[in-house]
Short mmCIF file of C-alpha atoms and ligand atoms in Angstrom, two decimals:
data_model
loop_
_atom_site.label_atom_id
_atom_site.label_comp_id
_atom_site.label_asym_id
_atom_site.label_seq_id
_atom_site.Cartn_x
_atom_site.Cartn_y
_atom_site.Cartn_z
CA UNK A 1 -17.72 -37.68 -3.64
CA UNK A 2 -14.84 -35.39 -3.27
CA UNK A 3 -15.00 -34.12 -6.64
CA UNK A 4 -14.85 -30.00 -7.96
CA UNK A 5 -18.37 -29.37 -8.82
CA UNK A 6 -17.73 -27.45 -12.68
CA UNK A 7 -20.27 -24.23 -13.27
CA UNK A 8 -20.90 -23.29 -16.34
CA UNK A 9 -23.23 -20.53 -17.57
CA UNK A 10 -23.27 -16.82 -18.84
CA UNK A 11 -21.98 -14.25 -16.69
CA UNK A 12 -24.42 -13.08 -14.02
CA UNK A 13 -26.29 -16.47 -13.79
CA UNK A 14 -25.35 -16.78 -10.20
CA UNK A 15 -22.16 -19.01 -10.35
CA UNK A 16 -19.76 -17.45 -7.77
CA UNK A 17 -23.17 -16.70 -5.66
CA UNK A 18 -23.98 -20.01 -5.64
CA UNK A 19 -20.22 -20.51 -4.53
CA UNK A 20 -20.65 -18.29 -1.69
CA UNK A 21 -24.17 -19.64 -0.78
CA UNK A 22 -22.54 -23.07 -0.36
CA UNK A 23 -19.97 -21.61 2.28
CA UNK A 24 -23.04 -20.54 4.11
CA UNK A 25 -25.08 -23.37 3.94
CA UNK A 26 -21.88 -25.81 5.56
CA UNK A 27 -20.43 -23.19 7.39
CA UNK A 28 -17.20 -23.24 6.06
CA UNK A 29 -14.76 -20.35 5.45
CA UNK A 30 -14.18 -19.88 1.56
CA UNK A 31 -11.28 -19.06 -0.17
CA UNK A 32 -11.23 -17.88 -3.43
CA UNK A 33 -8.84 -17.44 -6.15
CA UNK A 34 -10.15 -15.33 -9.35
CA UNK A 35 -8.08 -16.34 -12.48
CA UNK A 36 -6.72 -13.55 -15.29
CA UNK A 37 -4.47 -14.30 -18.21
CA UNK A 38 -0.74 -15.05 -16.99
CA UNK A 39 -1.90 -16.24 -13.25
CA UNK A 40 0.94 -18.82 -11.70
CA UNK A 41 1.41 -21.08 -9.28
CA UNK A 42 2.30 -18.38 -7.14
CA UNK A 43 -0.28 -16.43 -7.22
CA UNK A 44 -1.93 -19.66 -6.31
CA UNK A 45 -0.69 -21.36 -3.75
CA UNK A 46 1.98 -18.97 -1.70
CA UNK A 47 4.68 -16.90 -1.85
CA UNK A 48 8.01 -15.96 0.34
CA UNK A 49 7.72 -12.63 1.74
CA UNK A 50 10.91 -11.28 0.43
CA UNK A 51 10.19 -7.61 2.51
CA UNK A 52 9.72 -9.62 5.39
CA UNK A 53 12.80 -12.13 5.35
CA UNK A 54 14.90 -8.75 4.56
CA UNK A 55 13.94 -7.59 7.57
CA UNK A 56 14.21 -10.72 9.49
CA UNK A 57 18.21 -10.31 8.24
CA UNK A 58 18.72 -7.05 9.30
CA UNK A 59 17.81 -7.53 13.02
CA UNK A 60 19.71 -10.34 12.92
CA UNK A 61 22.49 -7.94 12.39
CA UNK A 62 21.92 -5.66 14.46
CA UNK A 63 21.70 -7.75 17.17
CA UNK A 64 24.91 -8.90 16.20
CA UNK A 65 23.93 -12.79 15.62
CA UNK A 66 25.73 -12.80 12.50
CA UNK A 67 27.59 -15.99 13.58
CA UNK A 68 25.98 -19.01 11.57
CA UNK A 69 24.94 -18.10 8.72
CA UNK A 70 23.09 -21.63 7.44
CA UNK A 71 21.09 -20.78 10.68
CA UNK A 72 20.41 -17.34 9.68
CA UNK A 73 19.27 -18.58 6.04
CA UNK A 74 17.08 -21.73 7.51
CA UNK A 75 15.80 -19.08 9.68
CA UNK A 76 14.68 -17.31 6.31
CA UNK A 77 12.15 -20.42 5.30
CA UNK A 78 9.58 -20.60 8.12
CA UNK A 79 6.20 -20.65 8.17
CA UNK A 80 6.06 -17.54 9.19
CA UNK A 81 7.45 -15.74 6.28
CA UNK A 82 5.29 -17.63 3.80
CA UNK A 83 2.02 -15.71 2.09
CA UNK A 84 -0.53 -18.52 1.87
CA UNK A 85 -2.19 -17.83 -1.25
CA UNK A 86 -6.31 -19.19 -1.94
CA UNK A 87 -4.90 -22.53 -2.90
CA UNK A 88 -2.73 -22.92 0.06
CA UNK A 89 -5.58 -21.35 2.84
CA UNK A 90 -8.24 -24.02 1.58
CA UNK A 91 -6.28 -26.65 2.73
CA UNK A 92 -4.49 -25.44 5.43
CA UNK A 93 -7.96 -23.92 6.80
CA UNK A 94 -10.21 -27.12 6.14
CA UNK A 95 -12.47 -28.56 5.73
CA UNK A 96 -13.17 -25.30 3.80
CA UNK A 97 -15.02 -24.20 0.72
CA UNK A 98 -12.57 -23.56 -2.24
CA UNK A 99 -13.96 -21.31 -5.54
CA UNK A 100 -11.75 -21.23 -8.56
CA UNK A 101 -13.52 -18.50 -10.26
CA UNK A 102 -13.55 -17.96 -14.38
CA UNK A 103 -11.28 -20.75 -14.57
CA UNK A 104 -11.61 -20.04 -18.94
CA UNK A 105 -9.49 -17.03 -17.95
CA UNK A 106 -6.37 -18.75 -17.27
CA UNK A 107 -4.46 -20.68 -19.28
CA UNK A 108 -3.47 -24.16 -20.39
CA UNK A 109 -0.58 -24.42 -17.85
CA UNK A 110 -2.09 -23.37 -14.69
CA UNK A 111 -5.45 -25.60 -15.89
CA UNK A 112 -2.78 -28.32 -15.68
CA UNK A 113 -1.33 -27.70 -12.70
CA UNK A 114 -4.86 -27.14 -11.51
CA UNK A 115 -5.48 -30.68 -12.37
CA UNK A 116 -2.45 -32.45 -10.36
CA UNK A 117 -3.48 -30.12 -7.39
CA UNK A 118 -7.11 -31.73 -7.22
CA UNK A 119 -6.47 -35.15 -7.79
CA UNK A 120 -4.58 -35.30 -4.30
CA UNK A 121 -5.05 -32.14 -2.43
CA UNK A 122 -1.41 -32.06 -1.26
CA UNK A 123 1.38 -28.97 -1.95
CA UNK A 124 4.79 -29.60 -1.35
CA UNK A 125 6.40 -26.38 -0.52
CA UNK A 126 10.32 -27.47 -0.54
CA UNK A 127 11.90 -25.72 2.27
CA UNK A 128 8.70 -26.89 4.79
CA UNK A 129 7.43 -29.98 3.56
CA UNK A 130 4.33 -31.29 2.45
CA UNK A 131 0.23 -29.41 3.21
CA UNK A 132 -2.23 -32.32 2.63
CA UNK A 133 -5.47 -31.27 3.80
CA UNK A 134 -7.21 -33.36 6.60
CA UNK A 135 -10.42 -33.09 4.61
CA UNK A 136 -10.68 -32.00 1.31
CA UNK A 137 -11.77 -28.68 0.39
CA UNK A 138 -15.64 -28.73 -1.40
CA UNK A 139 -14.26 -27.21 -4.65
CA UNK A 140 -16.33 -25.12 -7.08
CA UNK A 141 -14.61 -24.46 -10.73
CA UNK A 142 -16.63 -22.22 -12.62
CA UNK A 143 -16.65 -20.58 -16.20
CA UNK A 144 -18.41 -17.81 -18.27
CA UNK A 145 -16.94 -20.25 -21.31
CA UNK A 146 -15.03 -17.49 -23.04
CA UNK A 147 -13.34 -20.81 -23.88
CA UNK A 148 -13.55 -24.60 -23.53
CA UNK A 149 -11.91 -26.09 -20.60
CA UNK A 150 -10.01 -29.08 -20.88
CA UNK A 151 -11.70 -32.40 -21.31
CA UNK A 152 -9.28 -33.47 -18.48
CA UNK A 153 -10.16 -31.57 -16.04
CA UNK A 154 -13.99 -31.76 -16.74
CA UNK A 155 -13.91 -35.24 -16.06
CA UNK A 156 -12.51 -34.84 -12.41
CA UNK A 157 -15.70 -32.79 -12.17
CA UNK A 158 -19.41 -32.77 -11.32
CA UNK A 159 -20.61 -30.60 -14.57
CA UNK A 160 -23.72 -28.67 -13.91
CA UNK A 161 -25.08 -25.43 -16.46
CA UNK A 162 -26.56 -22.38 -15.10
CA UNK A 163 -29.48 -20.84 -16.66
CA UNK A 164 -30.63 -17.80 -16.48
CA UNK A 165 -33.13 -17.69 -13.09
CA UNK A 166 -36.95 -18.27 -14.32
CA UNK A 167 -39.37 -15.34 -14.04
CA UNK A 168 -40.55 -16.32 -10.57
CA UNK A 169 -37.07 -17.03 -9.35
CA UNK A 170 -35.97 -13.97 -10.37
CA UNK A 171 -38.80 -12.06 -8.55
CA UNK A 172 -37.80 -13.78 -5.26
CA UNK A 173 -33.87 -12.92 -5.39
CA UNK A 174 -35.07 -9.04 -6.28
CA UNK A 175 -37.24 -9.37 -2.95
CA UNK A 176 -34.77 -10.81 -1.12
CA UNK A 177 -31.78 -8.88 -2.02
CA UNK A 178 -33.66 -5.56 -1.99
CA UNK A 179 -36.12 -5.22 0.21
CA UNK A 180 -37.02 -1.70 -0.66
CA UNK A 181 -38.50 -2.42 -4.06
CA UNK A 182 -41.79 -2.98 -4.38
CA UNK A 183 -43.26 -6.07 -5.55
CA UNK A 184 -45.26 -4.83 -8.58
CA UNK A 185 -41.28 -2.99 -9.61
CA UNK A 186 -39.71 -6.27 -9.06
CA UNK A 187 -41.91 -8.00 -11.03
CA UNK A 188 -42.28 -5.55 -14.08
CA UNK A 189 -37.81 -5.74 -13.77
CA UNK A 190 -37.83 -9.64 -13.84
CA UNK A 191 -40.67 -9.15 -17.06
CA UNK A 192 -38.35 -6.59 -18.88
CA UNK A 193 -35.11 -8.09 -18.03
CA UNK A 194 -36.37 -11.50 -19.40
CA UNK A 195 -37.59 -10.01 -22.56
CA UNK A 196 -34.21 -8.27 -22.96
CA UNK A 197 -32.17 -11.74 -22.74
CA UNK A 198 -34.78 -13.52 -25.64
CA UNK A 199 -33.00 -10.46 -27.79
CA UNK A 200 -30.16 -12.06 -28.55
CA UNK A 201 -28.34 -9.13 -27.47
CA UNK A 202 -23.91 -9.24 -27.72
CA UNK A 203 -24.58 -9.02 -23.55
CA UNK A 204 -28.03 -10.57 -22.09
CA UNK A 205 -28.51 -9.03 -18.50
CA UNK A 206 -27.24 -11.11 -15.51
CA UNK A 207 -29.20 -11.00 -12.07
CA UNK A 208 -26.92 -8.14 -10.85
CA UNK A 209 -27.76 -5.97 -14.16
CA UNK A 210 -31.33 -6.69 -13.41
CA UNK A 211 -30.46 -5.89 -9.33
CA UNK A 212 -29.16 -2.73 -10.61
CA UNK A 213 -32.17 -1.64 -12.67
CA UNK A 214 -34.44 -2.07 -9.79
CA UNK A 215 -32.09 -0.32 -7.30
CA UNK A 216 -32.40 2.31 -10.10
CA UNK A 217 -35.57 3.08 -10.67
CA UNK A 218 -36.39 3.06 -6.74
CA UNK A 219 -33.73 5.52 -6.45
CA UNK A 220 -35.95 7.43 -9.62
CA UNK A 221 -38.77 7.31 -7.00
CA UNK A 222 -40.21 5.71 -9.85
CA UNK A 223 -43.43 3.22 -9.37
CA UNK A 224 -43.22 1.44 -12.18
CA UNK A 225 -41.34 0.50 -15.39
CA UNK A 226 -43.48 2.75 -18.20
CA UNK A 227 -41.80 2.61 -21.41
CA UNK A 228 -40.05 5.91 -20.78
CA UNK A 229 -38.80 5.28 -17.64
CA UNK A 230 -37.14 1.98 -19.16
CA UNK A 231 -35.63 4.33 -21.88
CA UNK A 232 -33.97 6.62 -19.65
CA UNK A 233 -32.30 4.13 -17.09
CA UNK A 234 -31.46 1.49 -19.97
CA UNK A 235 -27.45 2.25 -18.58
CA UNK A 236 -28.04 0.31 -15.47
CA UNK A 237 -28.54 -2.73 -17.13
CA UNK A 238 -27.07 -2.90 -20.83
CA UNK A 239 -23.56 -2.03 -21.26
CA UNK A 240 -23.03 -2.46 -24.58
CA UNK A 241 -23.49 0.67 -27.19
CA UNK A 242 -25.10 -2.14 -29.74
CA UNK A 243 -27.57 -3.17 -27.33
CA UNK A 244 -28.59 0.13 -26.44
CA UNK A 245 -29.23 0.89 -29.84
CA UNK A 246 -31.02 -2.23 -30.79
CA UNK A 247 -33.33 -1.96 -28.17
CA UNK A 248 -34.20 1.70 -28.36
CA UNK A 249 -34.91 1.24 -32.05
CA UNK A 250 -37.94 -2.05 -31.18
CA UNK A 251 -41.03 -0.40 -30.62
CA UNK A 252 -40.39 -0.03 -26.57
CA UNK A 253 -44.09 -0.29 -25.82
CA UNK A 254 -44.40 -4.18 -26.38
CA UNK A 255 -41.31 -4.88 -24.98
CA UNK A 256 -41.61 -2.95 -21.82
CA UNK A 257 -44.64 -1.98 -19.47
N1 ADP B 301 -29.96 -17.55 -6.40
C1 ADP B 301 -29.56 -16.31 -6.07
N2 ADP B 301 -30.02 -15.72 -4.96
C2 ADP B 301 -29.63 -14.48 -4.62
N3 ADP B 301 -28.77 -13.72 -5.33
C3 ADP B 301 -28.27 -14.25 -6.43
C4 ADP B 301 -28.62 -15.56 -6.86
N4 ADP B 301 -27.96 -15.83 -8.02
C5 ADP B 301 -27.23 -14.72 -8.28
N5 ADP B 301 -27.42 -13.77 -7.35
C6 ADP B 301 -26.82 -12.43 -7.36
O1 ADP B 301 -26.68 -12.03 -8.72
C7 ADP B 301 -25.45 -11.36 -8.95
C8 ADP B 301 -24.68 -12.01 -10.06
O2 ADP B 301 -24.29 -13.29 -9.69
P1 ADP B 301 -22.80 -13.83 -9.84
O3 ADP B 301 -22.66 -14.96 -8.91
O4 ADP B 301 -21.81 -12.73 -9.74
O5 ADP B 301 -22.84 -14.34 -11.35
P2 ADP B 301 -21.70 -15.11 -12.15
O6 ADP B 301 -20.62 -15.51 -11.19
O7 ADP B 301 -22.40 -16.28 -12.78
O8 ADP B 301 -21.21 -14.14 -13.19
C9 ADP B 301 -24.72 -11.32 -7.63
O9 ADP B 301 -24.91 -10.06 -7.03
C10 ADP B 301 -25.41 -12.42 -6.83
O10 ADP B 301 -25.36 -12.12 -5.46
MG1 MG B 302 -18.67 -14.83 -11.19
#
């Protein structure tokens, strides 16, 4: 349908995975562009390279081809000299995959431009002209919802909420991704880790956390998650000193082992 598919969940559900796992599956080259507080255009779709024009000049001079300078200066604006930025490589490079990662961390202005940029897929750079991709780039959007995105730009989207992997999902991506830990240890970290996100905690575990843990306690040599074993490597998947705490102080033996 040629429309951004919009992920929503906690952080360390699997959106930017599933991002990735999409480039895979088509065999597409991704670009991605992680958004912060303050990100422009710029950032996002290209740049001049200043250093590079400079230089550009200064041969010029030295080679004594000083003469016309509107030549020199056209000179200056080709395509050479531009830094394609995420935006820019997506649909220069397509068909491609593009990820617009933690999209709630940028704000309202760039979420507008945003909006313009994926109703037509074109950028019109004014010294070259215009980049319209030949086929649009599949385009993931995804949030951790630190805020609501705009209604606006939701409804360009396909909306889809990421929960937490179930028990024997969870399993499976510990088996997968590390092949070292045993099944009984994956299985006791996918128990444990669920139990720790029914806490309510001010951070629930993501699959990475929960990655981490088991990576952990292999690297303990341990066999299995006893209560005191759980206790000790608690750092490799809460972060928070609240959390910590909380946990620590519920009798560990039900909720662990
Ligand atoms: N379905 C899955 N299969 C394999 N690995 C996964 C899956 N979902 C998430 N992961 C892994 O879990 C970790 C956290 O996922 P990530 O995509 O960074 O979460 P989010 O972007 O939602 O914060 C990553 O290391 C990722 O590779
Ligand atoms: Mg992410």
């Amino acid at each position: 349908m040629h429309r951004p598919l919009f992920l929503e969940g906690e952080a360390g559900v699997g959106k930017t995975a599933l991002a990735h796992a999409l480039a895979e599956v088509t065999g597409r080259p991704m670009y991605r562009l992680q958004c912060y507080e303050g990100l422009e255009a710029s950032q996002a779709l290209y740049d001049w390279d200043f250093g590079r024009q400079l230089l550009h000049l200064r041969a010029a001079e030295a080679a004594g081809s000083g003469g016309d300078t509107a030549e020199l200066e056209a000179g200056l604006y080709d395509r050479r000299f531009l830094l394609a930025r995420p935006l820019l490589q997506a649909l220069e490079d397509a068909p491609s995959v593009l990820l617009v990662d933690e999209i709630d961390r940028a704000d309202d202005e760039f979420e507008a431009f945003l909006l313009e940029l994926l109703s037509d897929f074109t950028i019109s750079i004014p010294e070259l002209g215009t980049v319209r991709a030949a086929v649009p780039p599949l385009v993931v959007l995804t949030s951790n919802r630190t805020r609501e995105v705009h209604d606006a730009l939701k409804r360009r989207c396909l909306y889809h909420w990421l929960e937490h992997p179930d028990f024997e999902r969870e399993v499976a991506i510990l088996r997968s991704r590390l092949p070292q830990v045993t099944e009984e240890l994956a299985r006791q970290v996918a128990r444990a880790t669920a139990k720790l996100r029914s806490l309510d905690l001010l951070k629930p575990p993501g699959i990475a956390e929960a990655m981490d843990w088991a990576t952990a306690l292999h690297t303990l040599g341990a066999r299995e998650l006893d209560p005191d074993t759980a206790a000790r490597t608690l750092g490799a998947v809460l972060k928070y000193r609240e959390d910590t705490d909380r946990v620590h102080a519920l009798t560990r033996g039900a909720l662990f082992g």
